[in-house]
Every structure is written in structure tokens, then in C-alpha cells.
Short mmCIF file of C-alpha atoms in Angstrom, two decimals:
data_model
loop_
_atom_site.label_atom_id
_atom_site.label_comp_id
_atom_site.label_asym_id
_atom_site.label_seq_id
_atom_site.Cartn_x
_atom_site.Cartn_y
_atom_site.Cartn_z
CA MET A 1 15.90 12.35 -23.98
CA ILE A 2 16.36 10.05 -21.01
CA LEU A 3 13.87 10.36 -18.16
CA ALA A 4 15.37 9.76 -14.71
CA ILE A 5 12.95 8.96 -11.87
CA PRO A 6 14.06 8.58 -8.26
CA GLY A 7 12.05 6.13 -6.14
CA SER A 8 12.43 8.17 -2.96
CA LEU A 9 10.90 11.55 -2.13
CA ARG A 10 13.52 12.47 0.48
CA ARG A 11 15.49 15.60 -0.28
CA SER A 12 18.70 13.93 0.88
CA SER A 13 17.93 10.66 -0.97
CA ILE A 14 21.07 8.91 -2.20
CA ASN A 15 19.10 7.55 -5.17
CA ALA A 16 18.07 11.06 -6.25
CA ALA A 17 21.68 12.26 -5.79
CA ALA A 18 22.93 9.40 -8.00
CA LEU A 19 20.50 10.42 -10.75
CA ARG A 20 21.59 14.07 -10.51
CA ALA A 21 25.23 12.99 -10.80
CA ALA A 22 24.35 10.80 -13.80
CA ALA A 23 22.54 13.71 -15.47
CA THR A 24 25.52 16.02 -14.91
CA ALA A 25 27.97 13.45 -16.28
CA ALA A 26 25.76 12.75 -19.31
CA ALA A 27 25.40 16.44 -20.08
CA ARG A 28 29.16 16.59 -20.63
CA ASP A 29 28.65 13.98 -23.38
CA GLY A 30 25.84 16.06 -24.85
CA LEU A 31 23.18 13.58 -23.64
CA ALA A 32 20.01 14.97 -22.10
CA VAL A 33 18.82 13.37 -18.85
CA THR A 34 15.73 14.98 -17.29
CA ILE A 35 14.91 14.25 -13.66
CA ASP A 36 11.21 13.65 -13.09
CA ASP A 37 9.62 13.86 -9.67
CA SER A 38 6.13 12.65 -10.59
CA PRO A 39 5.76 9.99 -7.84
CA ARG A 40 5.54 12.95 -5.45
CA SER A 41 2.50 14.48 -7.14
CA LEU A 42 0.55 11.72 -8.93
CA PRO A 43 -2.84 10.78 -7.47
CA HIS A 44 -3.41 7.20 -6.37
CA PHE A 45 -4.11 4.91 -9.32
CA ASN A 46 -7.82 4.21 -9.66
CA PRO A 47 -9.19 2.32 -12.70
CA ASP A 48 -12.37 4.44 -12.41
CA LEU A 49 -10.34 7.49 -13.46
CA GLU A 50 -8.89 5.79 -16.55
CA PRO A 51 -11.38 7.29 -19.05
CA PHE A 52 -10.49 10.83 -17.96
CA PRO A 53 -7.04 10.70 -16.40
CA PRO A 54 -6.04 13.70 -14.25
CA GLU A 55 -3.71 16.26 -15.80
CA ALA A 56 -0.66 15.11 -13.77
CA VAL A 57 -1.20 11.56 -15.05
CA ARG A 58 -1.53 12.63 -18.68
CA ARG A 59 1.65 14.66 -18.37
CA PHE A 60 3.56 11.79 -16.73
CA ARG A 61 2.40 9.31 -19.38
CA GLN A 62 3.44 11.72 -22.10
CA VAL A 63 6.97 12.29 -20.75
CA CYS A 64 7.39 8.52 -20.34
CA ALA A 65 6.17 7.91 -23.88
CA ASP A 66 8.38 10.65 -25.30
CA ALA A 67 11.52 9.50 -23.48
CA GLY A 68 13.96 7.32 -25.41
CA GLY A 69 14.65 5.44 -22.20
CA LEU A 70 14.15 5.53 -18.44
CA LEU A 71 16.80 5.59 -15.72
CA LEU A 72 15.45 4.48 -12.33
CA ALA A 73 17.03 4.50 -8.88
CA VAL A 74 14.73 3.04 -6.24
CA PRO A 75 15.32 2.32 -2.55
CA GLU A 76 14.02 -0.82 -0.87
CA TYR A 77 11.11 -0.36 1.54
CA THR A 78 9.91 -3.41 3.49
CA PHE A 79 11.71 -5.78 1.05
CA ASP A 80 9.77 -4.23 -1.84
CA ILE A 81 9.17 -1.20 -4.08
CA PRO A 82 8.18 2.07 -2.36
CA GLY A 83 4.41 2.39 -2.76
CA ALA A 84 4.47 5.92 -4.17
CA PHE A 85 6.87 4.82 -6.93
CA LYS A 86 4.88 1.65 -7.67
CA ASN A 87 1.79 3.87 -7.91
CA ALA A 88 3.44 5.88 -10.71
CA LEU A 89 4.18 2.63 -12.56
CA ASP A 90 0.55 1.51 -12.06
CA TRP A 91 -0.63 4.53 -14.05
CA THR A 92 1.50 3.69 -17.10
CA VAL A 93 -0.04 0.26 -17.75
CA GLY A 94 -3.29 1.52 -19.24
CA SER A 95 -1.45 3.89 -21.56
CA GLY A 96 1.27 1.40 -22.52
CA SER A 97 3.83 4.17 -22.01
CA LEU A 98 6.59 1.75 -20.98
CA TYR A 99 5.92 -0.86 -23.67
CA ARG A 100 9.30 -2.03 -25.03
CA LYS A 101 10.88 0.97 -23.35
CA PRO A 102 14.59 0.57 -22.61
CA ILE A 103 14.91 0.96 -18.84
CA ALA A 104 18.14 1.00 -16.82
CA VAL A 105 17.73 0.39 -13.10
CA LEU A 106 20.54 1.79 -11.00
CA HIS A 107 21.29 0.01 -7.71
CA VAL A 108 23.35 2.09 -5.31
CA ALA A 109 23.10 -0.22 -2.27
CA ARG A 110 26.22 -2.09 -1.24
CA ALA A 111 26.72 -5.62 -2.56
CA GLY A 112 24.21 -8.10 -1.11
CA ARG A 113 21.65 -5.40 -0.26
CA GLY A 114 18.61 -4.35 -2.23
CA GLU A 115 18.09 -7.78 -3.80
CA HIS A 116 14.38 -7.75 -2.95
CA VAL A 117 13.61 -4.46 -4.66
CA ARG A 118 15.63 -5.57 -7.68
CA GLU A 119 13.55 -8.72 -7.95
CA ALA A 120 10.27 -6.83 -7.37
CA LEU A 121 11.09 -4.25 -10.04
CA SER A 122 12.05 -6.94 -12.55
CA HIS A 123 8.74 -8.68 -11.91
CA VAL A 124 6.62 -5.53 -12.21
CA LEU A 125 8.41 -4.10 -15.25
CA ARG A 126 7.98 -7.46 -16.98
CA ALA A 127 4.23 -6.85 -16.71
CA HIS A 128 4.82 -3.61 -18.63
CA ASN A 129 6.77 -5.44 -21.38
CA ALA A 130 9.65 -3.03 -20.76
CA HIS A 131 13.26 -3.91 -21.66
CA VAL A 132 15.13 -3.78 -18.37
CA THR A 133 18.81 -3.89 -17.47
CA HIS A 134 20.24 -3.64 -13.94
CA HIS A 135 23.40 -1.75 -13.02
CA HIS A 136 25.11 -1.99 -9.65
CA VAL A 137 27.01 1.13 -8.70
CA PRO A 138 27.44 0.98 -4.91
CA ILE A 139 27.58 4.46 -3.38
CA THR A 140 28.31 4.95 0.32
CA GLN A 141 27.45 8.06 2.28
CA ARG A 142 31.19 8.73 2.48
CA ALA A 143 31.29 9.20 -1.28
CA ARG A 144 29.04 12.26 -0.95
CA GLU A 145 30.07 15.87 -0.50
CA ALA A 146 28.89 17.95 2.45
CA ASN A 147 26.00 19.17 0.31
CA GLY A 148 25.02 15.58 -0.48
CA GLU A 149 26.10 15.61 -4.12
CA ILE A 150 28.24 12.86 -5.65
CA ILE A 151 31.41 13.97 -7.42
CA ASP A 152 33.66 10.95 -6.73
CA THR A 153 35.27 10.53 -10.17
CA ARG A 154 35.20 6.72 -10.15
CA ILE A 155 31.46 6.64 -9.38
CA VAL A 156 30.66 9.46 -11.81
CA GLU A 157 32.47 7.56 -14.56
CA GLN A 158 30.37 4.43 -13.85
CA LEU A 159 27.15 6.49 -13.94
CA ARG A 160 28.23 8.07 -17.21
CA THR A 161 28.69 4.61 -18.73
CA VAL A 162 25.23 3.50 -17.55
CA VAL A 163 23.60 6.48 -19.31
CA ALA A 164 25.68 6.04 -22.48
CA GLN A 165 24.62 2.37 -22.70
CA LEU A 166 20.97 3.30 -22.16
CA VAL A 167 21.10 5.95 -24.90
CA GLN A 168 22.65 3.36 -27.19
CA ARG A 169 19.80 0.91 -26.50
CA ALA A 170 17.21 3.68 -26.92
CA SER A 171 18.47 4.57 -30.38
CA VAL A 172 18.68 0.92 -31.49
CA SER A 173 15.30 -0.20 -30.13
CA GLN A 174 13.22 2.80 -31.12
CA PRO A 175 14.28 4.06 -34.53
CA GLY A 176 10.63 4.96 -35.19
CA PHE A 177 10.56 7.28 -32.17
CA VAL A 178 12.51 10.08 -33.85
CA GLU A 179 10.67 9.60 -37.17
CA ALA A 180 7.27 9.85 -35.50
CA GLN A 181 8.27 13.14 -33.90
CA GLU A 182 9.39 14.50 -37.26
CA LEU A 183 6.25 13.29 -39.04
CA ALA A 184 4.04 15.02 -36.48
CA MET A 185 5.72 18.28 -37.42
CA ALA A 186 5.42 17.82 -41.19
CA THR A 187 3.56 20.68 -42.82
CA THR A 188 0.89 20.61 -45.52
CA VAL A 189 -2.02 22.86 -46.46
CA GLN A 190 -5.17 21.35 -44.98
CA PRO A 191 -8.79 21.48 -46.20
CA LEU A 192 -10.23 21.43 -42.66
CA SER A 193 -9.60 24.13 -40.10
CA GLY A 194 -10.45 24.59 -36.44
CA THR A 195 -11.56 22.16 -33.76
CA TYR A 196 -14.16 19.46 -34.36
CA GLU A 197 -15.89 17.15 -31.93
CA LEU A 198 -17.60 13.90 -32.61
CA ASP A 199 -21.35 13.60 -33.05
CA PRO A 200 -21.42 10.20 -31.29
CA HIS A 201 -25.07 9.49 -32.17
CA HIS A 202 -24.35 9.49 -35.89
CA SER A 203 -20.96 7.83 -35.79
CA THR A 204 -19.92 4.18 -35.79
CA VAL A 205 -16.76 2.39 -34.70
CA GLN A 206 -16.93 -1.26 -35.60
CA PHE A 207 -14.73 -4.32 -35.88
CA ALA A 208 -15.16 -7.40 -38.03
CA VAL A 209 -13.47 -10.78 -37.72
CA ARG A 210 -13.76 -14.10 -39.57
CA HIS A 211 -15.73 -16.55 -37.41
CA GLN A 212 -15.71 -20.37 -37.61
CA GLN A 213 -14.40 -19.98 -41.17
CA VAL A 214 -17.96 -19.52 -42.43
CA SER A 215 -18.80 -15.86 -42.06
CA THR A 216 -17.78 -12.50 -40.62
CA PHE A 217 -18.75 -11.39 -37.12
CA ARG A 218 -19.23 -7.68 -36.49
CA ALA A 219 -19.69 -5.62 -33.30
CA SER A 220 -19.50 -1.93 -32.45
CA PHE A 221 -18.67 0.33 -29.54
CA ALA A 222 -21.61 2.54 -28.50
CA ASP A 223 -19.68 4.87 -26.20
CA ILE A 224 -17.14 6.61 -28.42
CA ASP A 225 -15.53 9.99 -28.48
CA ALA A 226 -13.24 11.73 -30.94
CA SER A 227 -11.91 15.12 -31.81
CA LEU A 228 -10.08 16.61 -34.75
CA CYS A 229 -7.91 19.67 -34.46
CA ALA A 230 -6.64 21.44 -37.57
CA ASP A 231 -4.45 24.42 -36.85
CA GLY A 232 -3.67 25.27 -40.47
CA GLU A 233 -0.43 23.34 -40.64
CA THR A 234 -1.11 20.07 -38.90
CA ILE A 235 -4.17 18.01 -38.20
CA THR A 236 -4.44 15.74 -35.21
CA VAL A 237 -7.14 13.20 -34.53
CA GLN A 238 -7.80 11.71 -31.10
CA GLY A 239 -10.35 9.07 -30.31
CA GLN A 240 -11.45 6.61 -27.70
CA ALA A 241 -13.97 3.85 -27.18
CA ARG A 242 -15.18 2.38 -23.92
CA VAL A 243 -14.87 -1.40 -23.93
CA GLU A 244 -17.95 -1.72 -21.68
CA SER A 245 -20.06 -0.25 -24.46
CA LEU A 246 -19.42 -3.15 -26.83
CA THR A 247 -22.69 -4.04 -28.52
CA ILE A 248 -22.38 -7.74 -27.73
CA ALA A 249 -25.21 -8.21 -25.20
CA GLU A 250 -26.44 -11.80 -25.31
CA PRO A 251 -25.83 -14.33 -23.99
CA PRO A 252 -24.21 -12.83 -20.85
CA GLU A 253 -21.40 -15.44 -20.88
CA PHE A 254 -20.41 -14.39 -24.37
CA ARG A 255 -20.38 -10.73 -23.38
CA GLU A 256 -18.34 -11.45 -20.23
CA HIS A 257 -15.82 -13.48 -22.19
CA VAL A 258 -15.23 -10.80 -24.79
CA VAL A 259 -15.52 -7.68 -22.60
CA ARG A 260 -13.91 -8.77 -19.35
CA SER A 261 -11.81 -11.87 -19.72
CA ALA A 262 -8.09 -11.78 -20.29
CA ASP A 263 -8.69 -13.69 -23.56
CA PHE A 264 -10.03 -10.49 -25.07
CA PHE A 265 -10.44 -6.93 -23.77
CA ASP A 266 -9.98 -7.34 -19.97
CA ALA A 267 -12.17 -4.27 -19.44
CA ASP A 268 -11.72 -3.93 -15.70
CA MET A 269 -8.00 -3.47 -16.09
CA TYR A 270 -8.14 -1.67 -19.45
CA PRO A 271 -11.52 0.05 -19.75
CA VAL A 272 -10.71 2.28 -22.72
CA ILE A 273 -9.30 1.87 -26.21
CA VAL A 274 -7.37 4.96 -27.25
CA PHE A 275 -6.13 6.30 -30.57
CA GLY A 276 -3.93 9.33 -31.18
CA SER A 277 -2.70 10.36 -34.60
CA THR A 278 0.91 11.10 -35.47
CA ARG A 279 0.24 11.99 -39.13
CA VAL A 280 -2.96 12.97 -40.94
CA GLU A 281 -3.03 13.38 -44.72
CA LEU A 282 -6.12 14.72 -46.48
CA GLY A 283 -5.73 14.70 -50.26
CA ASP A 284 -7.33 17.00 -52.85
CA ASP A 285 -9.23 13.95 -54.16
CA GLY A 286 -11.01 13.35 -50.84
CA ALA A 287 -8.64 10.58 -49.75
CA ALA A 288 -7.70 10.40 -46.06
CA THR A 289 -4.73 8.56 -44.57
CA ILE A 290 -4.23 8.62 -40.83
CA THR A 291 -1.29 7.10 -39.00
CA GLY A 292 -1.25 6.95 -35.25
CA GLU A 293 -0.94 4.96 -32.06
CA LEU A 294 -3.67 2.57 -31.08
CA THR A 295 -3.68 1.44 -27.44
CA ILE A 296 -5.69 -1.64 -26.51
CA ARG A 297 -5.14 -3.48 -23.22
CA GLY A 298 -2.27 -1.22 -22.32
CA THR A 299 -0.35 -2.10 -25.45
CA THR A 300 0.39 0.50 -28.09
CA HIS A 301 1.11 -0.07 -31.77
CA THR A 302 1.29 2.25 -34.73
CA ILE A 303 -1.42 1.68 -37.33
CA THR A 304 -2.39 3.35 -40.58
CA ALA A 305 -6.03 3.69 -41.59
CA LYS A 306 -7.19 4.75 -45.05
CA GLY A 307 -10.44 6.08 -46.40
CA THR A 308 -12.14 9.32 -47.34
CA TYR A 309 -13.11 12.63 -45.79
CA GLN A 310 -15.92 15.09 -46.50
CA PRO A 311 -15.13 18.80 -46.17
CA THR A 312 -17.19 20.93 -43.78
CA ARG A 313 -20.81 21.68 -44.79
CA GLU A 314 -23.70 23.20 -42.91
CA ASP A 315 -26.54 21.04 -41.57
CA PRO A 316 -30.19 22.27 -41.12
CA PHE A 317 -29.48 23.16 -37.48
CA GLY A 318 -26.64 25.55 -38.16
CA ASN A 319 -23.83 23.10 -37.34
CA ASN A 320 -20.81 22.76 -39.57
CA ARG A 321 -20.15 19.07 -40.13
CA ALA A 322 -17.23 17.23 -41.63
CA GLY A 323 -16.92 13.48 -42.16
CA LEU A 324 -14.23 10.83 -41.92
CA GLU A 325 -14.60 7.22 -43.07
CA LEU A 326 -11.64 5.00 -42.32
CA ARG A 327 -10.65 1.36 -42.50
CA THR A 328 -7.65 -0.66 -41.36
CA VAL A 329 -6.81 -4.30 -40.77
CA VAL A 330 -4.73 -5.37 -37.79
CA ASP A 331 -3.51 -8.64 -36.30
CA ARG A 332 -5.22 -8.87 -32.89
CA ARG A 333 -2.27 -10.83 -31.43
CA SER A 334 -0.24 -7.60 -31.46
CA TRP A 335 -2.47 -6.37 -28.62
CA ASN A 336 -2.54 -9.73 -26.78
CA LEU A 337 -6.09 -10.57 -27.80
CA ASN A 338 -4.94 -14.13 -28.24
CA TRP A 339 -8.01 -16.34 -27.79
CA GLN A 340 -8.21 -19.22 -30.24
CA LEU A 341 -9.71 -22.69 -30.68
CA PRO A 342 -8.92 -25.17 -33.43
CA LEU A 343 -11.72 -26.40 -35.67
CA PRO A 344 -11.87 -30.17 -36.32
CA ASP A 345 -10.07 -29.61 -39.62
CA GLY A 346 -7.21 -27.85 -37.81
CA THR A 347 -8.01 -24.34 -38.98
CA ASP A 348 -8.69 -21.46 -36.56
CA ALA A 349 -12.14 -20.74 -35.12
CA LEU A 350 -11.50 -17.02 -35.01
CA GLY A 351 -9.51 -14.99 -37.52
CA TRP A 352 -6.32 -13.26 -36.37
CA ASP A 353 -6.93 -10.37 -38.74
CA VAL A 354 -9.47 -7.83 -37.52
CA GLU A 355 -10.94 -5.15 -39.73
CA ILE A 356 -11.60 -1.89 -37.89
CA THR A 357 -13.88 0.66 -39.54
CA ALA A 358 -14.92 4.10 -38.36
CA GLN A 359 -17.60 6.34 -39.85
CA LEU A 360 -17.31 9.62 -38.00
CA GLU A 361 -19.38 12.80 -38.16
CA LEU A 362 -17.51 15.74 -36.72
CA ILE A 363 -19.10 19.04 -35.68
CA LYS A 364 -17.01 22.18 -35.78
CA LYS A 365 -16.66 23.83 -32.37
CA GLY A 366 -14.20 26.60 -33.07
CA MET B 1 -13.18 -8.10 19.10
CA ARG B 2 -12.58 -5.40 16.52
CA LEU B 3 -11.47 -6.26 13.01
CA LEU B 4 -10.14 -3.58 10.68
CA ALA B 5 -10.96 -4.26 7.02
CA ILE B 6 -8.73 -2.60 4.41
CA SER B 7 -9.39 -2.67 0.67
CA GLY B 8 -6.47 -2.01 -1.67
CA SER B 9 -8.74 -0.76 -4.44
CA LEU B 10 -10.06 2.76 -4.91
CA ARG B 11 -12.68 1.74 -7.47
CA ARG B 12 -16.20 2.70 -6.47
CA HIS B 13 -17.63 -0.74 -7.24
CA SER B 14 -14.53 -2.62 -6.18
CA TYR B 15 -14.70 -6.42 -5.98
CA ASN B 16 -12.28 -6.31 -3.05
CA GLY B 17 -14.62 -3.93 -1.25
CA ALA B 18 -17.45 -6.36 -1.99
CA LEU B 19 -15.33 -9.21 -0.61
CA LEU B 20 -14.81 -7.36 2.68
CA GLU B 21 -18.51 -6.61 2.77
CA ALA B 22 -19.23 -10.32 2.35
CA ALA B 23 -16.91 -11.06 5.27
CA SER B 24 -18.58 -8.39 7.38
CA ALA B 25 -22.08 -9.60 6.56
CA GLY B 26 -21.52 -13.34 6.72
CA CYS B 27 -18.67 -14.15 9.11
CA ALA B 28 -18.02 -13.86 12.85
CA ARG B 29 -21.17 -11.96 13.65
CA SER B 30 -19.97 -11.24 17.21
CA ALA B 31 -16.93 -9.36 15.93
CA GLU B 32 -17.04 -5.66 15.12
CA PHE B 33 -16.03 -4.94 11.53
CA ALA B 34 -14.55 -1.51 10.90
CA VAL B 35 -14.00 -0.72 7.21
CA TRP B 36 -11.14 1.71 6.65
CA ARG B 37 -11.96 4.27 3.97
CA GLY B 38 -8.93 6.50 4.26
CA LEU B 39 -6.72 5.07 1.50
CA ALA B 40 -7.39 7.88 -0.98
CA ALA B 41 -6.26 10.51 1.56
CA ILE B 42 -2.85 8.98 2.38
CA PRO B 43 -0.08 11.15 0.86
CA PRO B 44 3.06 9.70 -0.77
CA TYR B 45 5.46 8.48 1.92
CA ASN B 46 8.17 11.05 2.58
CA GLU B 47 10.52 10.87 5.56
CA ASP B 48 11.26 14.59 5.23
CA LEU B 49 7.82 15.57 6.52
CA ASP B 50 8.26 16.96 10.01
CA GLU B 51 4.80 16.09 11.22
CA THR B 52 2.78 12.96 10.64
CA PRO B 53 0.00 13.79 8.14
CA PRO B 54 -3.41 13.47 9.90
CA PRO B 55 -4.70 10.69 7.54
CA VAL B 56 -1.58 8.64 8.40
CA ALA B 57 -2.04 9.22 12.12
CA ALA B 58 -5.66 8.10 11.74
CA LEU B 59 -4.60 4.91 9.92
CA ARG B 60 -2.04 4.04 12.60
CA GLN B 61 -4.64 4.64 15.28
CA GLU B 62 -7.20 2.43 13.54
CA ILE B 63 -4.66 -0.38 13.25
CA THR B 64 -3.65 0.01 16.90
CA ARG B 65 -7.29 -0.06 18.02
CA ALA B 66 -8.07 -3.21 16.03
CA ASP B 67 -7.51 -6.74 17.35
CA ALA B 68 -6.81 -7.95 13.82
CA VAL B 69 -6.57 -6.65 10.25
CA LEU B 70 -8.07 -8.16 7.08
CA ILE B 71 -6.68 -6.81 3.81
CA ALA B 72 -8.31 -7.43 0.41
CA THR B 73 -6.07 -6.54 -2.49
CA PRO B 74 -6.41 -6.35 -6.26
CA GLU B 75 -3.34 -7.01 -8.39
CA TYR B 76 -1.76 -4.33 -10.56
CA ASN B 77 1.22 -5.25 -12.75
CA GLY B 78 1.59 -8.59 -11.03
CA SER B 79 1.92 -7.02 -7.60
CA ILE B 80 0.48 -4.88 -4.80
CA PRO B 81 -1.28 -1.63 -5.83
CA GLY B 82 1.15 1.24 -5.27
CA ALA B 83 -1.37 3.16 -3.19
CA LEU B 84 -1.84 0.25 -0.76
CA LYS B 85 1.91 -0.34 -0.53
CA ASN B 86 2.36 3.38 0.16
CA ALA B 87 -0.08 3.20 3.09
CA LEU B 88 1.90 0.25 4.47
CA ASP B 89 5.17 2.16 4.00
CA TRP B 90 3.70 4.73 6.40
CA ALA B 91 2.30 2.08 8.76
CA SER B 92 5.69 0.34 8.94
CA ARG B 93 7.31 3.38 10.58
CA PRO B 94 8.76 3.81 13.07
CA PHE B 95 10.42 0.43 12.57
CA PRO B 96 10.39 -1.99 14.36
CA ASP B 97 7.90 -0.70 16.95
CA ASN B 98 5.15 0.10 14.47
CA CYS B 99 1.38 -0.30 14.78
CA LEU B 100 1.42 -3.58 12.83
CA ARG B 101 4.01 -5.29 15.00
CA ARG B 102 2.65 -8.73 16.06
CA LYS B 103 -0.79 -7.67 14.81
CA PRO B 104 -2.72 -10.64 13.39
CA VAL B 105 -3.22 -9.90 9.67
CA ALA B 106 -4.79 -11.95 6.88
CA VAL B 107 -4.62 -11.22 3.16
CA ILE B 108 -7.33 -12.04 0.64
CA GLY B 109 -7.89 -10.75 -2.88
CA ALA B 110 -10.12 -10.65 -5.91
CA SER B 111 -9.46 -10.05 -9.59
CA THR B 112 -11.42 -10.48 -12.78
CA GLY B 113 -8.62 -12.67 -14.17
CA LEU B 114 -8.06 -16.37 -13.62
CA PHE B 115 -5.57 -16.07 -10.74
CA GLY B 116 -7.48 -14.00 -8.20
CA ALA B 117 -4.65 -11.59 -7.38
CA ARG B 118 -2.63 -14.51 -6.02
CA SER B 119 0.70 -12.90 -6.85
CA ALA B 120 -0.21 -9.62 -5.12
CA GLN B 121 -1.41 -11.59 -2.06
CA ALA B 122 1.90 -13.46 -1.78
CA GLU B 123 3.86 -10.24 -2.15
CA LEU B 124 1.68 -8.53 0.43
CA ARG B 125 2.17 -11.34 2.96
CA LYS B 126 5.94 -10.99 2.46
CA VAL B 127 5.78 -7.24 3.02
CA LEU B 128 3.59 -7.58 6.13
CA LYS B 129 5.97 -10.17 7.62
CA THR B 130 8.88 -7.84 6.96
CA ILE B 131 6.98 -5.09 8.78
CA GLY B 132 6.59 -7.44 11.75
CA ALA B 133 2.92 -8.45 11.62
CA SER B 134 1.70 -11.95 12.55
CA VAL B 135 0.58 -12.96 9.09
CA LEU B 136 -1.79 -15.84 8.37
CA GLU B 137 -0.31 -18.09 5.68
CA THR B 138 -3.73 -18.79 4.16
CA GLU B 139 -4.56 -17.20 0.80
CA LEU B 140 -7.98 -16.62 -0.73
CA PRO B 141 -7.75 -15.88 -4.44
CA ILE B 142 -11.16 -14.94 -5.88
CA ALA B 143 -10.78 -15.37 -9.64
CA THR B 144 -13.26 -14.04 -12.24
CA ALA B 145 -14.53 -11.73 -9.50
CA HIS B 146 -17.19 -10.23 -11.77
CA GLU B 147 -19.00 -13.58 -11.53
CA ALA B 148 -18.23 -14.29 -7.88
CA PHE B 149 -20.98 -12.27 -6.20
CA VAL B 150 -24.74 -12.83 -6.13
CA THR B 151 -25.23 -9.33 -4.77
CA GLU B 152 -22.62 -6.81 -3.67
CA GLY B 153 -22.17 -8.39 -0.25
CA ARG B 154 -22.80 -12.09 -0.97
CA LEU B 155 -20.52 -14.66 -2.57
CA ARG B 156 -22.04 -17.06 -5.09
CA ASP B 157 -19.91 -20.09 -4.19
CA PRO B 158 -20.65 -21.43 -0.66
CA HIS B 159 -17.19 -23.06 -0.49
CA ILE B 160 -15.51 -19.71 -1.06
CA ALA B 161 -17.84 -18.06 1.46
CA ALA B 162 -16.88 -20.76 3.98
CA ALA B 163 -13.17 -20.30 3.25
CA LEU B 164 -13.56 -16.56 3.83
CA CYS B 165 -15.26 -17.13 7.20
CA SER B 166 -12.61 -19.65 8.17
CA ILE B 167 -9.92 -16.99 7.56
CA VAL B 168 -11.84 -14.46 9.64
CA GLY B 169 -12.26 -17.09 12.36
CA ASP B 170 -8.53 -17.90 12.34
CA LEU B 171 -7.73 -14.21 12.52
CA LEU B 172 -9.80 -13.77 15.68
CA ARG B 173 -8.76 -17.09 17.27
CA PRO B 174 -7.65 -16.64 20.89
CA THR B 175 -4.29 -18.44 20.39
CA LEU B 176 -3.26 -16.03 17.66
CA GLN B 177 -4.59 -13.13 19.71
CA ASP B 178 -2.58 -14.26 22.77
CA ALA B 179 0.58 -14.25 20.71
CA ALA B 180 -0.09 -10.67 19.70
#
């Protein structure tokens, strides 16, 4: 599916009309283009809301993440991007929804116009690490019908080509996209059932990294949350950790460097680390394998963690508890945690590989 | 003299809000600082709306009333926060006879990174010039903003505090005001 977002909220917007014409033309080729009007309804971006994003934001992030590619048509306001549209883009940084996303930007202004918004969009979408192409299809008001729609065959043919090229890029750049969808729907009989929530006081999420080549440095996140939902066929696991809650406390400079600086977690811009599973396998032998998307600093990568699970058992207080113990090793550079210093012998002061471990106690809620 | 202070951040403990507070507390004591707190209420710009939304009318009125405007912006995705740009989209209309026309405006900014929202400041100055404001060319990038304040309203570095007051002074200078 291609998600088409107009940058103008006007009913008679020529950019919106161009996207409708592109969707109609693509439908004839059997290609799905969905028009999304989220810039109209999204709240203003506020980093304070990042830990619990509003429903409209979660929905918008999800449709962006699910889309194979984005088709944008954006007018130029004051030599720049319309604020409401830029606001929608601001929300997708924390979730990494546009990371490596193929994006086609449609420019309908006549030649020589709209250069500023083109430049501004290129600049901003580069910050998202999106893969952007620009397509100039000038459309004059005269090319529109009385009802505002665009049916001029020459223009429609150009729009059709833009969508076809975008779909081509989407299928080449994201082969894993379709697979992940299929995996999420895979069915197995599961030993856990119902909804579970984390007991954060008896759970640990920790990372470990080789330090100065002599030992291993470990730190944990105190403020964590997770849930497991087993509906009989599929199990999903969601989790998050607040960067601010990192147990590094002293000295303050060390804490600031790791928690806030761009060398590491950049907590003001990206306050939360998020994980969402795409496949959960619990074996008869107690083995657990969880694959999913880990988002740190607005960048999302698929990881697989392995370990064990404990089936549900009752505790002295009447709760039903299950357990998950997982481990994975990742290369921190994948999430742009790139800080490094050379030791006098030329080796690295800080390991690139980071071991992440989670010991989770989950209490059944329903 | 009345100076309207606008923060581009909606965060409760915003460093840009703190920067404006530092300007209000430490610079041009004779001037009246009015901090605009209406950003959250501004709806997405839409020319189809028949009537001006009340929060937009209030913003335009505040700008009109002010002798100068000081904007402190964070940087999101290498540029101006969408919400702030949206407010300016509203303020820019009707073009060219809008409330910002020939209004003395200065742009400052703070970020926790190493560049102090410099890119967003440059972009914002460009936008404000396009709208028709009399924009000060000076920039004030406050980098590593989480270390820049002693208390909420006081900057740690006296040179930065002086640079901030010099911008406020320039903004309220009679020559610039006469041009407006």
C-alpha cells in the first residue's frame, strides 16, 4: 500500500486533487494508494507526550510504518513547508516510521516555482533517513475539471508512472516488509493465554558493553513497562524503557553524556526506547524466541532475542505470574550510538557490540 | 516598549521557554515582556475556514500590539517545529499586509545538541523575511542547553547572557523601531 499525504488542508487544493488523480490512475493498475489526511487532525508535536502518544499519533505512525512508500504533494508557504504538514513529520521521528521509507514527492507548481519547499522537504526528510525522489508534474488550474478533479490524460499518465516507480522502489527496498506481516499472522498453539502486564519492581532491563578492553560495563533502566498479549493463536510482546531512568547517576557529566548527548541516547529528542514484537515462539522445552522492532533514537531495526519462559503460576498474593528471560547482542552503530575513542594501542575504548538482557515478571490481568 | 516573546516548544520545562525567561529577567528592564502562551491552541492552517479562529485572532492582536517580537525555537528534523511554522502560516495572512509586516523580530534558540538549533534559526529568519518582518541578522545558538542554565531563568555563561541582552537591546533600538 502507498500512503498519499497532501500538504494542504484546502478542499480545493491542487495538491490533494493531484493525489486523488494518482490514486485513481494507480487503481487501474491494481495498485492501492490510500489518501491520508492526518495533518488536519494531529495534535502539535510535544516531546513531553512521547511516552504516551495520543491515539491519532499512534494511528498515523502505524499507517506510515505499514505503507510500502509515501507519495507527498506539498504546497509552498512562506518559502517553506506548511507548518501543519511539518508537524505531522515531526511526530514520525521518535517512532522511526519513515526510516529508509521510499518517498516520492510530487511537485505540481510550474517550472521555476516551488524550489524552496522542494529544498526544505529534502533537508527535513534527510533527517528522517528516508529515501526521497522528486517528480515534477506541472498542473495548471486549466487542467482541472469544473469539479476540481484532474482527468487530463497526459497528466494522469505522468502521475501513474510516478506511482508505478514508487511501488517498484517499495518492493525492492523493503522485501522484509511483506514477510514481517506474514510472520505476525503465523499460527501456533501457545502455552500462555490472556493479557499480562509487567511487574516493574521485580523486572530488569540491562545492557552490557566492553569497556576500555578490560572489563564489561553494565547499566539498567529503572522505568520500564511491558505487556504480553496471547490470544490463543498469536502472542505479541510490547515494551518500553525511559532513557531518563538509566541507572548511571555519578558523576553528573557521565550521566549527561550518556543520557542526553547526541553521542548516545539524546534523551530530550528521543525519551523512550520502544520494542514491539513481530513473532513470538514459545517452545515445549521452555525456550523463547522473540523477533521484533527495536526503536532507539528514532531508528528502528529488527532484532531477535532468545531465552526462556516460565508458564503462569500463582504467587502468595493471588496473582498469576509468568516469566520471560531474554538476551540479544546488537551493534550500537545501527542506532547511531556512535561514540568512540581510540586507546593508545589503536583498539576501541568502547565495544560496538552491546548485550541487552531482560528478566521480566508478568502478571496476568485478563 | 512592549516585547512579545514566543517559544516554539510546547514542552513544560522547555529550554527555549527558559531562554525567554532569562531575557525577561535580565535584559532591558524598562521594556514590558509579554510571553505568548497560545501556541498549543492554534489550529492547523486552513484557508477554507470562513472565520478566523479566536486563538489566531488573539495571536495577530498580540503581534500588532507589540513593538517587537523575540522568538526562541528548538530544532526538529533540522528545521522549524511544525507547530511554530503553522502559527506563522496564520500570522503571514493576509499577505502582504499582515501583522508581522515591518515588525522588528529576532530569532534565538536552544537545543541539547552541539549546534543550538542553528539550522532552525536560519530557516526561521528566512521565513520571517519572506513574511515581511524586519528581521535581525544576529543568531544566538544555545548548545547543550541542559547545561546552560543555573536556574530556570538564569544563564550560566555571562557572555551568552550578554549576547542575549544585546539582541533584546537591538530589537528595541529606536532606529529599528523608526523603520517599522
